[in-house]
Coordinates of C-alpha atoms in Angstrom, one line a residue:
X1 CA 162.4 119.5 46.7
X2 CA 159.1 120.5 46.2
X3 CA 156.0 119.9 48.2
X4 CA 152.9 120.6 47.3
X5 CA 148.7 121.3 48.1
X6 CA 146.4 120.0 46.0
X7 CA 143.8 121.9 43.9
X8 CA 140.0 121.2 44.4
X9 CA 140.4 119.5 40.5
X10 CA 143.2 117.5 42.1
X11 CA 141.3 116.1 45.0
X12 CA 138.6 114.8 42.4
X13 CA 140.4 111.6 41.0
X14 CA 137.4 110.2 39.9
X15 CA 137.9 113.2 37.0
X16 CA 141.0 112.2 36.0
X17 CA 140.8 108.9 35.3
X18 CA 140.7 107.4 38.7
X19 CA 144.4 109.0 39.9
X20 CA 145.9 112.5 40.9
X21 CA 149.3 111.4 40.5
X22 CA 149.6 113.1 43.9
X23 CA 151.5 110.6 46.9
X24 CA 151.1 111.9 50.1
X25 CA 154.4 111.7 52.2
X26 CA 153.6 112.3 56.6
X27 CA 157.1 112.9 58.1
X28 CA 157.5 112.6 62.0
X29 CA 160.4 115.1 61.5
X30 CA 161.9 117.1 58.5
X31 CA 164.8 118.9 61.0
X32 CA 166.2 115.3 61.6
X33 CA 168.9 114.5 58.8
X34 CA 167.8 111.1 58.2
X35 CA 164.3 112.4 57.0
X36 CA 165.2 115.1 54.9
X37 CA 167.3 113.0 52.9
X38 CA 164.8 110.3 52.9
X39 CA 161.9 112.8 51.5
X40 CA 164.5 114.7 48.9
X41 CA 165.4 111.0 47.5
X42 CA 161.6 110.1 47.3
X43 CA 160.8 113.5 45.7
X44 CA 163.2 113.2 43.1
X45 CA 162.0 109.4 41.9
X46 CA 158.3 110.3 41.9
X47 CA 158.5 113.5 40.1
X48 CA 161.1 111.5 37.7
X49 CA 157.7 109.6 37.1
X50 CA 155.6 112.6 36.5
X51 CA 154.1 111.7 40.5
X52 CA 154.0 115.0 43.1
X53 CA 154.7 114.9 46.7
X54 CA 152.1 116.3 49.4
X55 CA 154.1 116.5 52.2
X56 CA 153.2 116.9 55.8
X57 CA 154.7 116.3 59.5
X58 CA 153.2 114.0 61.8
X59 CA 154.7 115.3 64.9
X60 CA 158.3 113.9 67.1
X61 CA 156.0 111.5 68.6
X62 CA 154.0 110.5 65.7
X63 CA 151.1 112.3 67.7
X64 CA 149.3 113.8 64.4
X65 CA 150.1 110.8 62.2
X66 CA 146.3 109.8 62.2
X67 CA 144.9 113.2 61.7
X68 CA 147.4 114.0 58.9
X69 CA 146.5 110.6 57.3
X70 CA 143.2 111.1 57.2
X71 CA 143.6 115.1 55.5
X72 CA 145.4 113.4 53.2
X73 CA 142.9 110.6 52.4
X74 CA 140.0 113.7 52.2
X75 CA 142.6 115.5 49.7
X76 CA 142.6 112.3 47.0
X77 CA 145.9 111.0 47.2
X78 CA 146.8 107.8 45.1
X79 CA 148.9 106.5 48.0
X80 CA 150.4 107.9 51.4
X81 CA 153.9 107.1 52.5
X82 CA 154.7 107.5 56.9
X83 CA 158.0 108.2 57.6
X84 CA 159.0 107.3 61.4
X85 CA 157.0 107.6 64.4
X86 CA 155.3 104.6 63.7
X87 CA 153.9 103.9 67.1
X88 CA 150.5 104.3 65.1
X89 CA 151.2 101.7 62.8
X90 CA 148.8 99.3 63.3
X91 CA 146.2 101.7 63.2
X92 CA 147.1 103.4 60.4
X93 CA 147.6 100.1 58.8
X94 CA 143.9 99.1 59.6
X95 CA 142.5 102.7 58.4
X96 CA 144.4 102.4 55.0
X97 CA 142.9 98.8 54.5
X98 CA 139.0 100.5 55.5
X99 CA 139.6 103.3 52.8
X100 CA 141.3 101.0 50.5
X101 CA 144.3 103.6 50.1
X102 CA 147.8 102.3 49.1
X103 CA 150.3 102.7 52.3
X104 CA 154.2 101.7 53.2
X105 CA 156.2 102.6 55.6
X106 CA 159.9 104.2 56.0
X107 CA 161.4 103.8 59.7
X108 CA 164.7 104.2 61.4
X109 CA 163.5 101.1 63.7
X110 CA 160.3 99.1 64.0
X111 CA 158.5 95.8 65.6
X112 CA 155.8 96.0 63.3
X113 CA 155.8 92.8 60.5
X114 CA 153.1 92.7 57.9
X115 CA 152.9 95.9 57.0
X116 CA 154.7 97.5 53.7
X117 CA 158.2 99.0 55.1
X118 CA 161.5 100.0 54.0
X119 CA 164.0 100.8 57.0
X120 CA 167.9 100.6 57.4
X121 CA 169.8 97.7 59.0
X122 CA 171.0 99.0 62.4
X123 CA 172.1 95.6 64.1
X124 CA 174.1 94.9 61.3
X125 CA 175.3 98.6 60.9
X126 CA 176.6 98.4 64.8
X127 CA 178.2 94.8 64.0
X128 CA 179.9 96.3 61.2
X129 CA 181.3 99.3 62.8
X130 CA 182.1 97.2 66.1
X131 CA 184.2 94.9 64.4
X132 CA 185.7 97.6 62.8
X133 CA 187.5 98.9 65.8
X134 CA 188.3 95.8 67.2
X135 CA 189.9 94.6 63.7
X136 CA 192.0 97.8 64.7
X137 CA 193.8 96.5 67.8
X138 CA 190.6 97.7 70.1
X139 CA 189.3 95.3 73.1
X140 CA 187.9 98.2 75.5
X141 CA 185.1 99.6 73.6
X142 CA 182.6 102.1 75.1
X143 CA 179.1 103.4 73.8
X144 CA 177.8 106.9 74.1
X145 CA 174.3 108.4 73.0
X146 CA 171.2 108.3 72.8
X147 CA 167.6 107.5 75.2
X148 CA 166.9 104.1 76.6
X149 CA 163.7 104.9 75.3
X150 CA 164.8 104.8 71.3
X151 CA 164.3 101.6 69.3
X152 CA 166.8 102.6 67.2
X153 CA 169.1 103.0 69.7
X154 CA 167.9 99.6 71.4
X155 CA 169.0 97.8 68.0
X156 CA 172.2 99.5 67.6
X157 CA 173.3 99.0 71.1
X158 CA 171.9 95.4 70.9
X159 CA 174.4 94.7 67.5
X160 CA 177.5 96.5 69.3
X161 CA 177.2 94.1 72.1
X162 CA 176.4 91.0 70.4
X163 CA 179.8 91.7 68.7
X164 CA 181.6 92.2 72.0
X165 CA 180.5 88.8 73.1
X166 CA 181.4 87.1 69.9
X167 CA 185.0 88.1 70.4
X168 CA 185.2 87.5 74.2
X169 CA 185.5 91.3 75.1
X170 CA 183.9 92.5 78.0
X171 CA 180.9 94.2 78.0
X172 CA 180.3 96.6 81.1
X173 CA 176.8 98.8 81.6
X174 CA 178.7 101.6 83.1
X175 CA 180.3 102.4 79.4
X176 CA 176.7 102.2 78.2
X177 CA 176.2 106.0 78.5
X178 CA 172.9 107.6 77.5
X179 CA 173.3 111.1 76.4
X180 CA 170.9 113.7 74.3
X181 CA 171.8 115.0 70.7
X182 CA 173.6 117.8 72.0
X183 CA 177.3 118.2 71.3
X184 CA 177.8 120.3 74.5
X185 CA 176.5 117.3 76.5
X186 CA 178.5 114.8 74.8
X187 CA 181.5 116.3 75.4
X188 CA 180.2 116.5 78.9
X189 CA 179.6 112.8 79.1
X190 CA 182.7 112.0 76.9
X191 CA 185.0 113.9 79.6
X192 CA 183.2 111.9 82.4
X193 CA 183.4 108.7 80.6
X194 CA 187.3 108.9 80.6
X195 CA 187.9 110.1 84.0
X196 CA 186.3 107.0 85.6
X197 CA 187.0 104.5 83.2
X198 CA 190.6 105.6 82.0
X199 CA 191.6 102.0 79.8
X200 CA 188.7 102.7 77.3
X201 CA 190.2 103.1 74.0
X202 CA 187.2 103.3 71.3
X203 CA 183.6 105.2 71.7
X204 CA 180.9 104.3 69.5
X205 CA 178.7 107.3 69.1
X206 CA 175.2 107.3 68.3
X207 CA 174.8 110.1 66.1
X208 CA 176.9 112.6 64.2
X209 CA 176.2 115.2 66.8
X210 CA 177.5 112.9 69.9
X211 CA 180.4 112.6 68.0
X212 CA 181.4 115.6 67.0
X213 CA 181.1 116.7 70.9
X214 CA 182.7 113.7 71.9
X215 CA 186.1 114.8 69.9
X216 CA 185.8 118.3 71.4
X217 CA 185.2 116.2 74.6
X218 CA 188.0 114.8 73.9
X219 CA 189.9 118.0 73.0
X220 CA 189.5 119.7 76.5
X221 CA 190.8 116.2 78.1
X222 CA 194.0 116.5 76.2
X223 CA 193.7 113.5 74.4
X224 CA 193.0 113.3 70.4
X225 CA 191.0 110.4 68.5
X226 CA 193.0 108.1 66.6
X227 CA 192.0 104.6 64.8
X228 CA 195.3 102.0 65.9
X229 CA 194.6 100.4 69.3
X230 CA 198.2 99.4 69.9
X231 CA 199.2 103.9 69.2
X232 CA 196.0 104.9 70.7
X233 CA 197.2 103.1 73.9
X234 CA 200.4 104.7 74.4
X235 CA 199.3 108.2 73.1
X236 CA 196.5 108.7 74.7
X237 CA 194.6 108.6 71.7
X238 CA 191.0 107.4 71.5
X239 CA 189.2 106.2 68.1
X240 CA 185.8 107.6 67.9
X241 CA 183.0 106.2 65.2
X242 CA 180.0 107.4 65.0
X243 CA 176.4 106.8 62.8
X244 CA 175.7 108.8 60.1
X245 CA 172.4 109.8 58.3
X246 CA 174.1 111.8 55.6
X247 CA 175.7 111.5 52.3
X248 CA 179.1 110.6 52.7
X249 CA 179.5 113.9 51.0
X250 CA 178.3 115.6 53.8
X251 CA 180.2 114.0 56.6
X252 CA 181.8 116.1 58.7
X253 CA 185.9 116.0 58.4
X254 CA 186.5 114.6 62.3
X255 CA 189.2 112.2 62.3
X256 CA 186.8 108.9 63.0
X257 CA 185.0 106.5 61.4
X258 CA 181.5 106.5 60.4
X259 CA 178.5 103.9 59.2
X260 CA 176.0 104.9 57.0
X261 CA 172.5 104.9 56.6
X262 CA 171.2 105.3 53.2
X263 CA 168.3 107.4 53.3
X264 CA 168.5 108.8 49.9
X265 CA 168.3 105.5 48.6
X266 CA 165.4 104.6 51.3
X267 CA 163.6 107.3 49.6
X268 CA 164.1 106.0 46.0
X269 CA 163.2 102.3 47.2
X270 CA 160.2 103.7 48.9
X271 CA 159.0 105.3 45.3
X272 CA 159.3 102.2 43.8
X273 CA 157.3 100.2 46.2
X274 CA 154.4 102.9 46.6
X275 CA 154.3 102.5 42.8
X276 CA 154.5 99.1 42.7
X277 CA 151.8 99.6 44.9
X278 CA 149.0 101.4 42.9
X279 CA 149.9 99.2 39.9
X280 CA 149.4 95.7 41.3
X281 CA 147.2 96.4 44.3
X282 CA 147.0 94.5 47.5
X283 CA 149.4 92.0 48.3
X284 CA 151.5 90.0 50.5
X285 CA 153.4 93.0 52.9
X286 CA 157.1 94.1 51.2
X287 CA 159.7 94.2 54.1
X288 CA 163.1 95.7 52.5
X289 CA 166.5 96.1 54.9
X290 CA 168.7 98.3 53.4
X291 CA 172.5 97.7 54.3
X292 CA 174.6 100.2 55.5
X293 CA 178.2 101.5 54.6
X294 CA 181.5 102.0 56.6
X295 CA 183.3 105.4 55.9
X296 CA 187.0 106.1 57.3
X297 CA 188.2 109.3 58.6
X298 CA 191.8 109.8 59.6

């Protein structure tokens, strides 16, 4: 993946025919999977085109996304592309509309409507993987990860127990357990979770890092993860799935099952609508879902 700064000839469109064939790309975080792979599929489908990348972060929080759009509107961009942290949207949505300057949007979660954005389906990716496990013989289905704070996690845990209720499982707020993306405190939590609530027999685990201290959570508790509800019950086994923002490639080989996100192909899509974006001009906003995948592990 290449990123690149632009040249002062670069940052002088108006020399070269109106275009630098330069899209700025602001990323909220490059250390979290889901945007790496989101910015290496992007990369690879504009540079297909003969189109560069200028990349830059805009902070966890999205707390530079304004100053970093704005360096990148001074450096002659054709078109800027935010990744997450979108807090700023409207904003950013208003400024690009002032400076005329071609913008979508790729989030893991978002409220925001007429804007130009690409993001993954996480209700449905929770619905899927929930009914999944209970498919599998499983009516005692726990949830562990993630901050109360998270949209994300506010969609995924709202599709896990919208599935609950369709089947006529019960839903209880103690096995709604918040936990950071570490695995040390996920096993923590996991090894909690079991002690006072001993008939759970699935987790759903926000992230590949809760799960993968889950199992070792798991581990210490001398119980092992297993997918059949019916075997699980009398072997003390436990099923564990888990979301993933990683090719299925690079899934880790724990026994569970996972549901994709796919931010590769996020990153392609996004190409094609910033494109489709500088060739037509304004119009009406483009609001693309992309589905997710289920992926077993035994």
């Amino acid at each position: 993946m290449n990123t690149w700064v632009l040249s002062a000839t670069a940052r002088r469109p108006s020399l070269r025919g109106g275009q630098s064939d330069v899209i700025g790309l602001i990323v909220s975080d490059l250390s979290k999977p889901f945007y790496a792979e989101l910015t290496a599929g992007l990369t690879d489908a504009l540079e297909s085109v003969g189109k560069m990348v200028f990349l830059t972060q805009g902070g966890r929080r999205g707390e530079k996304m304004l100053q970093r759009f704005e360096t990148l509107v001074s450096q002659g961009v054709d078109g800027v592309i935010i990744a997450g942290a979108i807090d700023q949207g409207g904003e950013l949505r208003d400024r690009a509309a002032e400076v005329g300057m071609p913008l979508v949007f790729a989030s893991r979660a978002s409220y925001l409507e007429d804007i130009d954005l690409i993001r993954p389906d996480n209700m449905q990716a929770a619905q899927m993987v929930t009914e999944h496990l209970i498919r599998h013989g499983h009516q005692r289905i726990a949830w562990l990860g993630g901050q109360s704070s998270s949209l994300t996690r506010a969609e995924r845990v709202g599709g896990y127990c919208a599935t609950l209720l369709k089947y006529g499982l019960p839903f209880h707020s103690e096995w709604v357990v918040e936990c950071e993306s570490s695995q040390k405190l996920a096993a923590e939590a996991m090894a909690a979770l079991l002690r006072q609530n001993p008939t759970i027999t699935a987790v759903l685990c926000y992230n590949s890092v809760i799960a993968t201290g889950a199992w070792f959570g798991l581990m210490r508790a001398g119980r092992q993860s297993g997918e059949d509800g019916v075997e699980s019950y009398f072997e003390q086994r436990i099923a564990l799935a888990a979301f993933a923002e990683v090719p299925e490639a690079a899934l880790d080989d724990v026994p569970l099952t996972w549901v994709t996100t796919p931010a590769r192909e996020m990153g392609k899509s996004l190409a094609g609508c910033i494109l489709r974006r500088l060739e037509k001009g304004p119009e009406s906003a483009h609001n693309q879902i992309m589905p997710p995948r289920l992926v077993t592990r035994k």
